[in-house]
Amino acid sequence: MKSDLRSMFPGYIEPTESSYLALFKNAMICLDANVLLDLYRRNEASREEVIECLKLCGDRVFVPHHAALEYMRNRRGVIKEQIKQTQDLKASFEKLVSTVDTTVQRSHLKKGVGAAPESELQKALRSVSELASTELDKLPSATGRVDADDIFVTINELLNGKVGPCFGAEELLNASKEAMRRLEKKIPPGYEDGAKDTSTFFFNGQEFIRSHGDYFVWLQCLKEAKIRKHDHLIVVTNDVKADWKGDNASNSPLPHPELACEFIN
């Protein structure tokens, strides 16, 4: 049995280059809901790059059922958010052009020389506004329709056969009890979401407590890794709170040390 510091405290050690190579080559890759939702916030080139990377990972990609559930529950809200942002941005450009036009005309009329011809500044601003409007119209959110979701079609095809099973009734009960214990003891992940948030939602007749979501995703990752007999795990998430990353610097790929120990054990 090894007794060196690297093997005794793996959660505190930056992986070696060879370890990274093994990780990226062999690890099971678990996607959190926020990774899927962020595809709606990316431009087309960035979104396609992420999707192509996931395609290259093939069957190593796995989405915990609870992560998929959170994606489905929040997808329409994110689309509406993007639609509003697109509309607000177009309106901002139009307002800028209108404000400049009004200001120039008022200034010119005060001089008593009638309406002002369009200045080079106005022409430039109008050109930029029209270009911005053209580019914004290319975004998926430009349709203004929540049901026009080509991104979902792509995600659905990509994740076919890669989403894990839902908790059974007894399994959910036990997982909820453990999630509550971990929240109270500040055992990662999820305690940063707050033990006091006891709001719930229902899916398929089962009641879920929202603050338990991170632990449910983590538990389903662990279960799937055990079934597949994977020695390496990558959890892809944009959650950088302390209950996932511990005291690690924000640019470090290391997870919370307790998560590393739990996976290894």
PDB file of N, CA and C in Angstrom, residues 167 171-200 207-216 219:
ATOM      1  N   PHE A 167     -33.921   8.682 -10.241  1.00  0.00           N
ATOM      2  CA  PHE A 167     -33.969   8.011  -8.948  1.00  0.00           C
ATOM      3  C   PHE A 167     -35.276   7.232  -8.808  1.00  0.00           C
ATOM      4  N   GLU A 171     -34.678   5.362  -3.488  1.00  0.00           N
ATOM      5  CA  GLU A 171     -33.370   5.949  -3.763  1.00  0.00           C
ATOM      6  C   GLU A 171     -33.405   7.462  -3.578  1.00  0.00           C
ATOM      7  N   LEU A 172     -34.485   8.108  -4.041  1.00  0.00           N
ATOM      8  CA  LEU A 172     -34.630   9.552  -3.867  1.00  0.00           C
ATOM      9  C   LEU A 172     -34.766   9.919  -2.401  1.00  0.00           C
ATOM     10  N   LEU A 173     -35.500   9.127  -1.656  1.00  0.00           N
ATOM     11  CA  LEU A 173     -35.673   9.391  -0.222  1.00  0.00           C
ATOM     12  C   LEU A 173     -34.329   9.340   0.495  1.00  0.00           C
ATOM     13  N   ASN A 174     -33.553   8.314   0.223  1.00  0.00           N
ATOM     14  CA  ASN A 174     -32.235   8.178   0.856  1.00  0.00           C
ATOM     15  C   ASN A 174     -31.279   9.281   0.413  1.00  0.00           C
ATOM     16  N   ALA A 175     -31.343   9.631  -0.876  1.00  0.00           N
ATOM     17  CA  ALA A 175     -30.469  10.680  -1.403  1.00  0.00           C
ATOM     18  C   ALA A 175     -30.824  12.039  -0.792  1.00  0.00           C
ATOM     19  N   SER A 176     -32.106  12.277  -0.572  1.00  0.00           N
ATOM     20  CA  SER A 176     -32.546  13.535   0.031  1.00  0.00           C
ATOM     21  C   SER A 176     -32.079  13.651   1.479  1.00  0.00           C
ATOM     22  N   LYS A 177     -32.144  12.541   2.215  1.00  0.00           N
ATOM     23  CA  LYS A 177     -31.676  12.541   3.603  1.00  0.00           C
ATOM     24  C   LYS A 177     -30.177  12.820   3.659  1.00  0.00           C
ATOM     25  N   GLU A 178     -29.421  12.190   2.762  1.00  0.00           N
ATOM     26  CA  GLU A 178     -27.976  12.402   2.736  1.00  0.00           C
ATOM     27  C   GLU A 178     -27.640  13.826   2.289  1.00  0.00           C
ATOM     28  N   ALA A 179     -28.405  14.352   1.341  1.00  0.00           N
ATOM     29  CA  ALA A 179     -28.182  15.724   0.882  1.00  0.00           C
ATOM     30  C   ALA A 179     -28.399  16.714   2.024  1.00  0.00           C
ATOM     31  N   MET A 180     -29.420  16.492   2.820  1.00  0.00           N
ATOM     32  CA  MET A 180     -29.690  17.375   3.951  1.00  0.00           C
ATOM     33  C   MET A 180     -28.568  17.297   4.979  1.00  0.00           C
ATOM     34  N   ARG A 181     -28.088  16.098   5.244  1.00  0.00           N
ATOM     35  CA  ARG A 181     -26.981  15.935   6.202  1.00  0.00           C
ATOM     36  C   ARG A 181     -25.745  16.668   5.703  1.00  0.00           C
ATOM     37  N   ARG A 182     -25.455  16.546   4.437  1.00  0.00           N
ATOM     38  CA  ARG A 182     -24.271  17.173   3.876  1.00  0.00           C
ATOM     39  C   ARG A 182     -24.403  18.706   3.869  1.00  0.00           C
ATOM     40  N   LEU A 183     -25.594  19.195   3.606  1.00  0.00           N
ATOM     41  CA  LEU A 183     -25.807  20.634   3.653  1.00  0.00           C
ATOM     42  C   LEU A 183     -25.559  21.181   5.054  1.00  0.00           C
ATOM     43  N   GLU A 184     -26.070  20.485   6.037  1.00  0.00           N
ATOM     44  CA  GLU A 184     -25.914  20.922   7.427  1.00  0.00           C
ATOM     45  C   GLU A 184     -24.459  20.862   7.881  1.00  0.00           C
ATOM     46  N   LYS A 185     -23.724  19.855   7.404  1.00  0.00           N
ATOM     47  CA  LYS A 185     -22.318  19.678   7.791  1.00  0.00           C
ATOM     48  C   LYS A 185     -21.352  20.385   6.838  1.00  0.00           C
ATOM     49  N   LYS A 186     -21.907  21.034   5.798  1.00  0.00           N
ATOM     50  CA  LYS A 186     -21.102  21.706   4.771  1.00  0.00           C
ATOM     51  C   LYS A 186     -20.130  20.737   4.084  1.00  0.00           C
ATOM     52  N   ILE A 187     -20.675  19.586   3.719  1.00  0.00           N
ATOM     53  CA  ILE A 187     -19.919  18.604   2.948  1.00  0.00           C
ATOM     54  C   ILE A 187     -20.254  18.824   1.477  1.00  0.00           C
ATOM     55  N   PRO A 188     -19.261  18.985   0.627  1.00  0.00           N
ATOM     56  CA  PRO A 188     -19.543  19.293  -0.783  1.00  0.00           C
ATOM     57  C   PRO A 188     -20.110  18.091  -1.533  1.00  0.00           C
ATOM     58  N   PRO A 189     -20.783  18.392  -2.676  1.00  0.00           N
ATOM     59  CA  PRO A 189     -21.090  19.716  -3.212  1.00  0.00           C
ATOM     60  C   PRO A 189     -22.483  20.170  -2.797  1.00  0.00           C
ATOM     61  N   GLY A 190     -22.782  21.450  -2.979  1.00  0.00           N
ATOM     62  CA  GLY A 190     -24.140  21.943  -2.800  1.00  0.00           C
ATOM     63  C   GLY A 190     -24.384  22.833  -1.603  1.00  0.00           C
ATOM     64  N   TYR A 191     -23.486  22.811  -0.603  1.00  0.00           N
ATOM     65  CA  TYR A 191     -23.798  23.577   0.600  1.00  0.00           C
ATOM     66  C   TYR A 191     -23.808  25.085   0.361  1.00  0.00           C
ATOM     67  N   GLU A 192     -23.142  25.539  -0.707  1.00  0.00           N
ATOM     68  CA  GLU A 192     -23.167  26.968  -1.016  1.00  0.00           C
ATOM     69  C   GLU A 192     -24.545  27.414  -1.504  1.00  0.00           C
ATOM     70  N   ASP A 193     -25.381  26.461  -1.919  1.00  0.00           N
ATOM     71  CA  ASP A 193     -26.728  26.803  -2.371  1.00  0.00           C
ATOM     72  C   ASP A 193     -27.663  27.073  -1.208  1.00  0.00           C
ATOM     73  N   GLY A 194     -27.241  26.710   0.003  1.00  0.00           N
ATOM     74  CA  GLY A 194     -28.003  27.066   1.192  1.00  0.00           C
ATOM     75  C   GLY A 194     -28.948  25.977   1.672  1.00  0.00           C
ATOM     76  N   ALA A 195     -28.746  25.550   2.917  1.00  0.00           N
ATOM     77  CA  ALA A 195     -29.610  24.520   3.512  1.00  0.00           C
ATOM     78  C   ALA A 195     -31.001  25.064   3.798  1.00  0.00           C
ATOM     79  N   LYS A 196     -31.131  26.394   3.851  1.00  0.00           N
ATOM     80  CA  LYS A 196     -32.427  26.992   4.191  1.00  0.00           C
ATOM     81  C   LYS A 196     -33.393  26.999   3.017  1.00  0.00           C
ATOM     82  N   ASP A 197     -32.894  26.789   1.804  1.00  0.00           N
ATOM     83  CA  ASP A 197     -33.764  26.778   0.634  1.00  0.00           C
ATOM     84  C   ASP A 197     -34.462  25.428   0.539  1.00  0.00           C
ATOM     85  N   THR A 198     -35.664  25.381   1.033  1.00  0.00           N
ATOM     86  CA  THR A 198     -36.429  24.121   1.048  1.00  0.00           C
ATOM     87  C   THR A 198     -37.527  24.116  -0.013  1.00  0.00           C
ATOM     88  N   SER A 199     -37.464  25.062  -0.979  1.00  0.00           N
ATOM     89  CA  SER A 199     -38.463  25.076  -2.042  1.00  0.00           C
ATOM     90  C   SER A 199     -38.347  23.801  -2.866  1.00  0.00           C
ATOM     91  N   THR A 200     -39.461  23.360  -3.377  1.00  0.00           N
ATOM     92  CA  THR A 200     -39.487  22.068  -4.070  1.00  0.00           C
ATOM     93  C   THR A 200     -40.149  22.190  -5.445  1.00  0.00           C
ATOM     94  N   GLU A 207     -41.121  14.439  -5.538  1.00  0.00           N
ATOM     95  CA  GLU A 207     -40.834  15.782  -5.062  1.00  0.00           C
ATOM     96  C   GLU A 207     -39.333  15.960  -4.864  1.00  0.00           C
ATOM     97  N   PHE A 208     -38.797  17.034  -5.435  1.00  0.00           N
ATOM     98  CA  PHE A 208     -37.369  17.326  -5.349  1.00  0.00           C
ATOM     99  C   PHE A 208     -37.148  18.657  -4.634  1.00  0.00           C
ATOM    100  N   ILE A 209     -36.201  18.674  -3.699  1.00  0.00           N
ATOM    101  CA  ILE A 209     -35.819  19.916  -3.025  1.00  0.00           C
ATOM    102  C   ILE A 209     -34.703  20.564  -3.845  1.00  0.00           C
ATOM    103  N   ARG A 210     -34.888  21.827  -4.222  1.00  0.00           N
ATOM    104  CA  ARG A 210     -33.967  22.493  -5.145  1.00  0.00           C
ATOM    105  C   ARG A 210     -32.532  22.529  -4.635  1.00  0.00           C
ATOM    106  N   SER A 211     -32.359  22.761  -3.341  1.00  0.00           N
ATOM    107  CA  SER A 211     -31.002  22.888  -2.794  1.00  0.00           C
ATOM    108  C   SER A 211     -30.244  21.572  -2.776  1.00  0.00           C
ATOM    109  N   HIS A 212     -30.914  20.478  -3.094  1.00  0.00           N
ATOM    110  CA  HIS A 212     -30.259  19.171  -3.133  1.00  0.00           C
ATOM    111  C   HIS A 212     -29.705  18.850  -4.526  1.00  0.00           C
ATOM    112  N   GLY A 213     -29.949  19.751  -5.480  1.00  0.00           N
ATOM    113  CA  GLY A 213     -29.635  19.457  -6.868  1.00  0.00           C
ATOM    114  C   GLY A 213     -28.179  19.109  -7.139  1.00  0.00           C
ATOM    115  N   ASP A 214     -27.244  19.875  -6.569  1.00  0.00           N
ATOM    116  CA  ASP A 214     -25.823  19.611  -6.820  1.00  0.00           C
ATOM    117  C   ASP A 214     -25.420  18.225  -6.323  1.00  0.00           C
ATOM    118  N   TYR A 215     -25.916  17.859  -5.156  1.00  0.00           N
ATOM    119  CA  TYR A 215     -25.564  16.537  -4.622  1.00  0.00           C
ATOM    120  C   TYR A 215     -26.177  15.437  -5.481  1.00  0.00           C
ATOM    121  N   PHE A 216     -27.396  15.634  -5.934  1.00  0.00           N
ATOM    122  CA  PHE A 216     -28.028  14.624  -6.786  1.00  0.00           C
ATOM    123  C   PHE A 216     -27.207  14.400  -8.056  1.00  0.00           C
ATOM    124  N   LEU A 219     -24.004  12.539  -7.021  1.00  0.00           N
ATOM    125  CA  LEU A 219     -24.287  11.144  -6.678  1.00  0.00           C
ATOM    126  C   LEU A 219     -24.507  10.305  -7.935  1.00  0.00           C
TER     127      LEU A 219
END
